[in-house]
Short mmCIF file of C-alpha atoms in Angstrom, two decimals:
data_model
loop_
_atom_site.label_atom_id
_atom_site.label_comp_id
_atom_site.label_asym_id
_atom_site.label_seq_id
_atom_site.Cartn_x
_atom_site.Cartn_y
_atom_site.Cartn_z
CA MET A 1 0.00 0.00 0.00
CA PHE A 2 1.22 3.47 -0.79
CA GLY A 3 2.64 5.23 2.27
CA TRP A 4 1.21 8.68 2.85
CA PHE A 5 4.02 9.59 5.25
CA ARG A 6 7.67 8.66 5.56
CA LYS A 7 7.38 6.47 8.66
CA LYS A 8 11.01 5.65 9.36
CA GLU A 9 13.61 8.01 10.74
CA ALA A 10 16.94 8.05 8.95
CA PRO A 11 19.98 7.39 11.15
CA ALA A 12 22.02 10.42 12.11
CA ALA A 13 24.73 11.35 9.61
CA GLN A 14 28.26 10.86 10.88
CA SER A 15 29.82 13.53 8.67
CA VAL A 16 27.98 16.48 10.23
CA GLN A 17 27.54 17.08 13.93
CA PRO A 18 23.97 17.77 15.20
CA ALA A 19 23.00 21.40 14.74
CA ALA A 20 23.97 23.58 17.66
CA GLU A 21 21.54 26.48 17.69
CA ALA A 22 23.48 29.07 19.68
CA GLY A 23 25.69 31.20 17.44
CA VAL A 24 25.06 29.14 14.29
CA PRO A 25 23.48 31.01 11.35
CA LEU A 26 19.93 29.90 10.61
CA GLU A 27 20.87 28.76 7.10
CA GLU A 28 23.58 26.49 8.48
CA GLN A 29 21.21 25.10 11.09
CA VAL A 30 18.86 24.00 8.32
CA LEU A 31 21.67 22.30 6.39
CA ARG A 32 22.87 20.52 9.52
CA HIS A 33 19.39 19.26 10.30
CA VAL A 34 19.00 18.01 6.72
CA ALA A 35 22.33 16.22 7.09
CA GLU A 36 20.97 14.47 10.18
CA LEU A 37 18.08 13.19 8.07
CA VAL A 38 20.15 12.13 5.02
CA PRO A 39 22.97 9.68 5.86
CA GLY A 40 26.29 10.60 4.27
CA ALA A 41 25.43 14.22 3.46
CA VAL A 42 28.51 16.43 3.84
CA LEU A 43 28.54 20.13 4.73
CA GLU A 44 30.99 22.01 2.48
CA GLY A 45 31.08 25.69 3.42
CA GLU A 46 27.59 27.08 2.76
CA LYS A 47 26.42 24.02 0.76
CA LEU A 48 25.40 20.49 1.53
CA ARG A 49 26.63 17.75 -0.81
CA PHE A 50 24.68 14.51 -1.05
CA PRO A 51 26.17 11.02 -1.48
CA ASP A 52 25.63 8.83 -4.57
CA SER A 53 23.80 11.64 -6.38
CA GLY A 54 26.23 12.58 -9.14
CA GLY A 55 27.13 15.96 -7.62
CA LEU A 56 23.89 17.27 -6.07
CA THR A 57 24.37 20.26 -3.77
CA MET A 58 21.95 22.38 -1.75
CA ARG A 59 22.10 25.80 -0.15
CA VAL A 60 19.31 27.71 1.57
CA THR A 61 18.24 31.32 1.96
CA PHE A 62 15.50 33.08 3.95
CA PRO A 63 14.02 35.77 1.66
CA ASP A 64 11.22 36.38 4.19
CA LEU A 65 11.97 36.38 7.89
CA ASP A 66 9.68 38.45 10.11
CA GLY A 67 9.61 37.35 13.74
CA PRO A 68 8.04 33.90 13.93
CA GLN A 69 6.90 33.98 10.28
CA PHE A 70 9.38 32.80 7.68
CA ARG A 71 9.81 31.57 4.13
CA MET A 72 12.88 29.56 3.17
CA GLU A 73 14.18 28.67 -0.27
CA ALA A 74 16.30 25.60 -0.91
CA ILE A 75 18.42 25.93 -4.05
CA LEU A 76 19.55 22.56 -5.42
CA GLU A 77 22.03 22.23 -8.30
CA HIS A 78 23.24 19.23 -10.28
CA PRO A 79 25.19 18.73 -13.52
CA ASP A 80 22.08 17.21 -15.16
CA PHE A 81 19.83 20.17 -14.28
CA PHE A 82 19.43 22.81 -16.97
CA GLY A 83 18.68 25.40 -14.28
CA PRO A 84 18.58 25.32 -10.48
CA LEU A 85 15.79 23.53 -8.63
CA VAL A 86 14.29 25.98 -6.13
CA GLU A 87 11.82 24.72 -3.53
CA SER A 88 10.32 26.94 -0.84
CA THR A 89 8.70 26.22 2.49
CA ALA A 90 7.02 28.57 4.94
CA GLY A 91 5.76 28.45 8.50
CA VAL A 92 5.35 30.14 11.84
CA LYS A 93 7.84 29.06 14.52
CA GLU A 94 9.10 31.01 17.50
CA SER A 95 12.77 30.08 17.72
CA ASP A 96 15.45 29.71 15.06
CA GLY A 97 15.89 26.10 16.10
CA GLU A 98 12.22 25.35 15.51
CA LYS A 99 12.33 27.09 12.13
CA ALA A 100 15.41 25.12 11.08
CA ARG A 101 14.01 21.75 12.16
CA PHE A 102 10.64 22.39 10.51
CA ALA A 103 12.17 23.59 7.23
CA ALA A 104 14.67 20.71 7.12
CA ARG A 105 11.95 18.12 7.65
CA GLN A 106 9.75 19.70 4.97
CA ILE A 107 12.56 19.61 2.40
CA ALA A 108 13.66 16.10 3.32
CA ASP A 109 10.14 14.67 3.15
CA SER A 110 9.17 16.33 -0.12
CA VAL A 111 11.73 17.20 -2.77
CA LEU A 112 14.64 15.13 -1.41
CA ASP A 113 12.37 12.13 -0.88
CA ALA A 114 11.84 12.04 -4.64
CA LEU A 115 15.07 13.60 -5.92
CA LEU A 116 17.72 11.46 -4.24
CA PRO A 117 16.33 8.12 -5.48
CA ALA A 118 15.82 9.63 -8.95
CA LEU A 119 19.47 10.64 -9.19
CA ARG A 120 20.48 7.12 -8.17
CA GLY A 121 18.61 5.75 -11.18
CA GLU A 122 15.55 4.54 -9.27
CA GLY A 123 11.97 5.12 -10.39
CA THR A 124 9.14 3.75 -12.51
CA GLU A 125 9.03 3.90 -16.29
CA THR A 126 6.35 6.25 -17.62
CA ALA A 127 4.54 6.36 -20.93
CA PRO A 128 6.67 7.94 -23.70
CA VAL A 129 6.32 11.63 -24.50
CA GLU A 130 6.05 12.48 -28.21
CA LEU A 131 7.38 15.92 -29.14
CA TRP A 132 8.67 17.48 -32.36
CA GLY A 133 8.90 14.13 -34.09
CA ARG A 134 10.86 12.47 -31.28
CA SER A 135 9.98 10.13 -28.44
CA HIS A 136 11.18 10.89 -24.90
CA ARG A 137 11.17 8.31 -22.12
CA PHE A 138 11.32 9.05 -18.40
CA LYS A 139 11.55 7.33 -15.04
CA ALA A 140 9.44 8.87 -12.27
CA SER A 141 10.54 8.93 -8.64
CA VAL A 142 7.65 9.86 -6.38
CA SER A 143 7.69 11.18 -2.82
CA GLY A 144 5.19 10.27 -0.15
CA VAL A 145 2.16 12.50 0.28
CA LEU A 146 2.58 15.13 3.01
CA LEU A 147 -0.79 15.67 4.68
CA ILE A 148 -2.09 18.30 7.08
CA ASN A 149 -5.22 17.54 9.12
CA ALA A 150 -5.90 14.35 7.17
CA GLN A 151 -5.05 10.67 7.48
CA GLU A 152 -5.23 10.00 3.74
CA PRO A 153 -5.71 11.90 0.45
CA PRO A 154 -9.13 12.12 -1.19
CA GLU A 155 -10.41 8.67 -2.21
CA ARG A 156 -7.08 7.22 -0.97
CA ARG A 157 -5.42 8.21 -4.25
CA ASP A 158 -2.07 9.97 -4.28
CA LEU A 159 -1.84 13.16 -6.34
CA TRP A 160 0.57 11.76 -8.94
CA SER A 161 -1.83 8.99 -9.97
CA ARG A 162 -4.38 11.69 -10.78
CA MET A 163 -2.03 14.04 -12.63
CA GLU A 164 0.55 11.79 -14.31
CA GLN A 165 -0.81 11.84 -17.86
CA ALA A 166 -1.45 15.59 -17.83
CA VAL A 167 2.03 16.34 -16.50
CA LEU A 168 3.76 14.03 -18.98
CA SER A 169 2.18 15.94 -21.85
CA CYS A 170 4.04 19.05 -20.66
CA LEU A 171 7.56 17.55 -20.69
CA GLY A 172 10.23 18.14 -23.29
CA THR A 173 13.90 17.46 -23.98
CA GLN A 174 15.48 18.29 -20.62
CA LYS A 175 17.24 15.53 -18.73
CA VAL A 176 15.48 16.20 -15.41
CA TYR A 177 12.07 17.64 -14.56
CA TRP A 178 10.70 18.21 -11.07
CA VAL A 179 7.00 18.45 -10.36
CA LYS A 180 5.26 19.80 -7.28
CA LEU A 181 1.60 18.96 -6.69
CA TYR A 182 -0.22 20.79 -3.91
CA MET A 183 -3.85 21.17 -2.98
CA ALA A 184 -5.66 22.56 0.06
CA HIS A 185 -9.32 22.92 0.98
CA ILE A 186 -9.89 25.85 3.32
CA ASN A 187 -12.86 26.49 5.58
CA GLY A 188 -15.35 28.73 3.80
CA GLY A 189 -15.01 27.00 0.45
CA ASP A 190 -11.69 28.47 -0.66
CA THR A 191 -8.90 26.40 -2.15
CA SER A 192 -5.15 26.82 -2.63
CA CYS A 193 -3.73 24.58 -5.33
CA GLU A 194 -0.83 24.48 -7.76
CA VAL A 195 0.89 22.22 -10.24
CA ARG A 196 4.47 23.35 -10.79
CA ILE A 197 6.84 21.95 -13.39
CA ASN A 198 10.45 23.05 -12.84
CA GLY A 199 9.10 25.82 -10.61
CA TRP A 200 6.53 27.15 -13.09
CA VAL A 201 2.83 27.07 -12.27
CA VAL A 202 0.74 25.53 -15.05
CA PRO A 203 -2.77 27.00 -14.53
CA GLU A 204 -4.61 24.53 -16.77
CA LEU A 205 -3.23 21.59 -14.78
CA THR A 206 -3.76 23.37 -11.46
CA GLU A 207 -7.47 23.65 -12.20
CA ALA A 208 -7.77 19.86 -12.03
CA LEU A 209 -6.53 19.90 -8.42
CA VAL A 210 -8.89 22.76 -7.57
CA LYS A 211 -11.87 20.58 -8.53
CA ILE A 212 -10.58 17.72 -6.36
CA ALA A 213 -9.87 20.00 -3.39
CA LYS A 214 -13.39 21.44 -3.46
CA GLU A 215 -14.84 17.92 -3.05
CA TRP A 216 -12.50 16.99 -0.15
CA PRO A 217 -14.58 17.07 3.08
CA LEU A 218 -13.07 19.15 5.87
CA ASP A 219 -14.83 17.19 8.64
CA GLY A 220 -14.58 20.16 10.99
CA MET A 221 -10.97 21.02 10.20
CA PRO A 222 -10.04 24.63 9.29
CA VAL A 223 -7.91 23.37 6.41
CA ARG A 224 -6.79 20.13 4.82
CA SER A 225 -3.84 19.91 2.47
CA ALA A 226 -1.81 17.38 0.51
CA LYS A 227 1.57 17.84 -1.20
CA GLN A 228 3.62 15.50 -3.34
CA TYR A 229 6.88 15.81 -5.27
CA ILE A 230 7.86 13.91 -8.41
CA VAL A 231 11.22 13.90 -10.18
CA LEU A 232 11.39 12.62 -13.75
CA VAL A 233 14.74 11.67 -15.25
CA GLN A 234 14.94 11.13 -18.99
CA ASN A 235 16.58 8.11 -20.53
CA GLY A 236 19.98 9.07 -21.93
CA ASP A 237 19.07 7.59 -25.33
CA THR A 238 16.14 9.98 -25.77
CA SER A 239 17.63 13.08 -24.13
CA PRO A 240 19.54 15.11 -26.74
CA ALA A 241 22.57 17.14 -25.71
CA CYS A 242 21.56 20.80 -25.71
CA PRO A 243 24.02 23.09 -27.55
CA TYR A 244 23.69 25.90 -25.00
CA THR A 245 23.55 26.43 -21.24
CA TRP A 246 21.22 28.34 -18.95
CA ASP A 247 23.84 31.10 -18.58
CA GLN A 248 24.29 31.41 -22.34
CA ALA A 249 20.52 31.74 -22.86
CA ARG A 250 20.28 34.35 -20.10
CA ASP A 251 23.28 36.31 -21.41
CA LEU A 252 21.92 36.30 -24.97
CA THR A 253 18.64 37.68 -23.63
CA ARG A 254 20.49 40.51 -21.92
CA GLN A 255 22.16 41.30 -25.25
CA ALA A 256 18.76 41.29 -26.93
CA ILE A 257 17.41 43.69 -24.32
CA ARG A 258 20.23 46.12 -25.08
CA LEU A 259 19.57 45.88 -28.82
CA PHE A 260 15.89 46.68 -28.37
CA GLU A 261 16.52 49.52 -25.92
CA ASP A 262 19.36 51.04 -27.96
CA GLY A 263 17.05 51.52 -30.92
CA THR A 264 18.45 48.84 -33.19
CA GLU A 265 16.18 48.33 -36.20
CA TYR A 266 13.75 45.54 -35.41
CA ASP A 267 14.46 43.59 -38.61
CA LYS A 268 18.21 43.60 -37.93
CA ILE A 269 17.99 42.21 -34.38
CA PRO A 270 17.59 38.51 -35.39
CA GLU A 271 20.79 38.60 -37.46
CA LYS A 272 22.75 40.27 -34.66
CA LEU A 273 21.50 37.72 -32.13
CA ASP A 274 22.31 34.83 -34.44
CA ARG A 275 25.92 35.99 -34.69
CA CYS A 276 26.23 36.02 -30.89
CA SER A 277 24.31 32.82 -30.17
CA PRO A 278 25.83 29.38 -29.61
CA ASP A 279 22.82 27.95 -31.47
CA PRO A 280 20.56 29.45 -34.18
CA SER A 281 17.38 28.12 -32.55
CA LEU A 282 18.27 29.82 -29.28
CA ALA A 283 18.53 33.14 -31.12
CA GLU A 284 15.04 32.59 -32.53
CA ASP A 285 13.67 31.72 -29.10
CA VAL A 286 15.16 34.79 -27.46
CA PHE A 287 13.89 37.08 -30.23
CA GLY A 288 10.38 35.62 -30.00
CA PHE A 289 10.04 35.10 -26.25
CA LEU A 290 11.56 38.38 -25.01
CA PRO A 291 8.74 40.77 -26.07
CA GLU A 292 5.96 38.37 -25.03
CA LEU A 293 7.39 37.53 -21.62
CA THR A 294 8.16 41.19 -20.92
CA ALA A 295 4.54 42.00 -21.72
CA GLN A 296 3.44 39.21 -19.38
CA VAL A 297 5.56 40.73 -16.60
CA ILE A 298 4.12 44.20 -17.20
CA TRP A 299 0.51 43.03 -17.26
CA PRO A 300 0.36 40.05 -14.88
CA GLN A 301 -3.43 40.45 -14.55
CA VAL A 302 -3.89 39.32 -18.16
CA LYS A 303 -4.48 35.56 -18.37
CA VAL A 304 -2.36 33.80 -20.99
CA THR A 305 -2.68 30.21 -22.17
CA SER A 306 0.15 27.84 -21.25
CA GLN A 307 0.16 26.39 -24.76
CA PHE A 308 1.11 28.23 -27.92
CA SER A 309 1.68 27.38 -31.55
CA ILE A 310 5.00 27.33 -33.37
CA SER A 311 4.72 27.77 -37.12
CA ARG A 312 7.74 26.34 -38.91
CA LYS A 313 8.23 27.09 -42.58
CA GLY A 314 7.24 24.07 -44.63
CA ALA A 315 6.15 22.03 -41.59
CA GLY A 316 2.93 23.67 -40.48
CA GLN A 317 1.95 24.45 -36.89
CA THR A 318 2.90 22.56 -33.74
CA SER A 319 1.21 23.18 -30.38
CA VAL A 320 3.60 23.10 -27.41
CA TRP A 321 3.51 23.91 -23.70
CA PHE A 322 5.81 26.64 -22.46
CA THR A 323 7.37 24.06 -20.12
CA GLN A 324 8.61 22.23 -23.23
CA CYS A 325 10.69 25.23 -24.33
CA ARG A 326 14.05 25.14 -22.58
CA ALA A 327 14.85 28.82 -23.21
CA TRP A 328 11.61 30.06 -21.63
CA ALA A 329 12.90 30.09 -18.04
CA PRO A 330 16.32 31.75 -18.61
CA VAL A 331 14.71 34.41 -20.84
CA TYR A 332 12.24 35.20 -18.05
CA SER A 333 15.08 35.20 -15.50
CA ALA A 334 17.05 37.71 -17.58
CA ILE A 335 14.01 39.98 -17.86
CA MET A 336 13.48 39.96 -14.10
CA ASP A 337 17.19 40.61 -13.47
CA HIS A 338 16.99 43.58 -15.85
CA PHE A 339 14.02 45.07 -14.01
CA HIS A 340 15.59 44.59 -10.59
CA GLU A 341 19.16 45.58 -11.40
CA ASP A 342 18.84 48.17 -14.19
CA GLY A 343 15.55 49.91 -13.48
CA PRO A 344 14.60 50.49 -17.14
CA THR A 345 12.57 53.56 -18.04
CA LYS A 346 9.06 53.38 -19.44
CA ASP A 347 10.38 54.18 -22.91
CA GLN A 348 12.96 51.39 -22.68
CA ILE A 349 10.31 48.90 -21.58
CA MET A 350 7.99 49.95 -24.38
CA SER A 351 10.77 49.51 -26.95
CA ILE A 352 10.48 45.79 -26.16
CA VAL A 353 6.82 45.41 -25.23
CA GLY A 354 5.65 47.51 -28.20
CA THR A 355 6.77 44.75 -30.57
CA SER A 356 4.81 42.00 -28.82
CA ALA A 357 1.67 40.42 -30.21
CA MET A 358 0.24 40.47 -26.69
CA PHE A 359 0.51 44.27 -26.56
CA HIS A 360 -1.29 44.72 -29.85
CA GLY A 361 -3.92 42.11 -29.04
CA LEU A 362 -4.56 43.68 -25.65
CA ASN A 363 -4.94 47.15 -27.17
CA ASN A 364 -7.37 45.90 -29.79
CA ALA A 365 -9.47 44.05 -27.21
CA LEU A 366 -9.64 47.02 -24.82
CA ASN A 367 -10.53 49.40 -27.66
CA SER A 368 -13.37 47.05 -28.53
CA GLY A 369 -14.75 47.35 -25.01
CA SER A 370 -13.41 44.16 -23.45
CA LYS A 371 -12.31 44.06 -19.80
CA VAL A 372 -8.83 42.91 -18.86
CA GLU A 373 -10.13 40.35 -16.37
CA ASP A 374 -12.26 38.72 -19.08
CA LEU A 375 -9.43 38.22 -21.55
CA MET A 376 -7.56 35.01 -22.29
CA MET A 377 -4.62 35.65 -24.60
CA SER A 378 -2.94 33.03 -26.79
CA ARG A 379 0.43 33.21 -28.51
CA ALA A 380 1.97 32.07 -31.77
CA PHE A 381 5.60 32.18 -32.95
CA MET A 382 7.03 32.00 -36.47
CA VAL A 383 10.33 30.11 -36.81
CA SER A 384 12.65 29.12 -39.63
CA GLU A 385 12.58 25.76 -41.40
CA HIS A 386 15.79 24.77 -39.58
CA TYR A 387 14.45 25.63 -36.09
CA GLN A 388 14.93 22.96 -33.42
CA LEU A 389 12.88 22.84 -30.20
CA TRP A 390 15.25 22.28 -27.32
#
């Protein structure tokens, strides 16, 4: 029978002494407590390195820390990850020691419960994913279900069994994908749900959990919640080597931002990006994604579909999920870095946003009397005949 909780306690790690709260930074306390839960984990400076994982490391930060309330982020990195895995946990605990123990247990029982076995080659074969004329095969490593105010999930079914097929349809060429499934039913009829793939919320998939959460009886409890983590590792035979890295995609986006803001002629930008890019398809992705994602950042209240069409010359249209486009996340990251670090002016922002289809579609809809909250925007991108979806 599927175990909703991790029942057994891992033996204390010998390589790291138990966390001593007095005088030890909160971040280090968390890492030490995680090391107590994961045998063989080694503390190296401000990172924890895990055994038999092919180079997995973890560091933690506390972006929100206000008295007893806190939010912690665990940043995990591995040679097979295209970008960092970032998992957050939040709570209300009085002392630093309580915060550290709570956060460590949450991370160990969710993401690490699925990730460490996955990186050791464990897991269950899933149905193949067909994308861009190629078949991709994955193994899924699944954590237990973390429950609050409940003894078992709705209908005694774990979240992954409900969402597996929908999630698989959103996977692409990356070697590793991580999936977070969370749902909560709150007194008064509210829900809090999310399906995240590599950190990105997929609203269309999240809606499926919302429907389940609404039917989950509270039985007098103020809230009931369930969370599960899944890590999918692609078979080496079906995972193509990507010709660029996260950093290269982010840096090319920053170059594109400068070209737009410096007044470079729009039609000349693709050629300039192509000359700087390690891969022609990356240049096309950056040129297409930059205006649309910047518009999405500027107008977050506008709902946008998670699927879009790619029209390739001579090959017709292909519908893909944004989670299947490797460059999507680093392009977004570069945009956010630009806003936070450079503080662009309104004119600079509009030099990018003004070229987006979303901007023009939004203007046309509003001029026709539509309300922003009623809109659902879709996107389409034109690519060359040699374009490759990475």
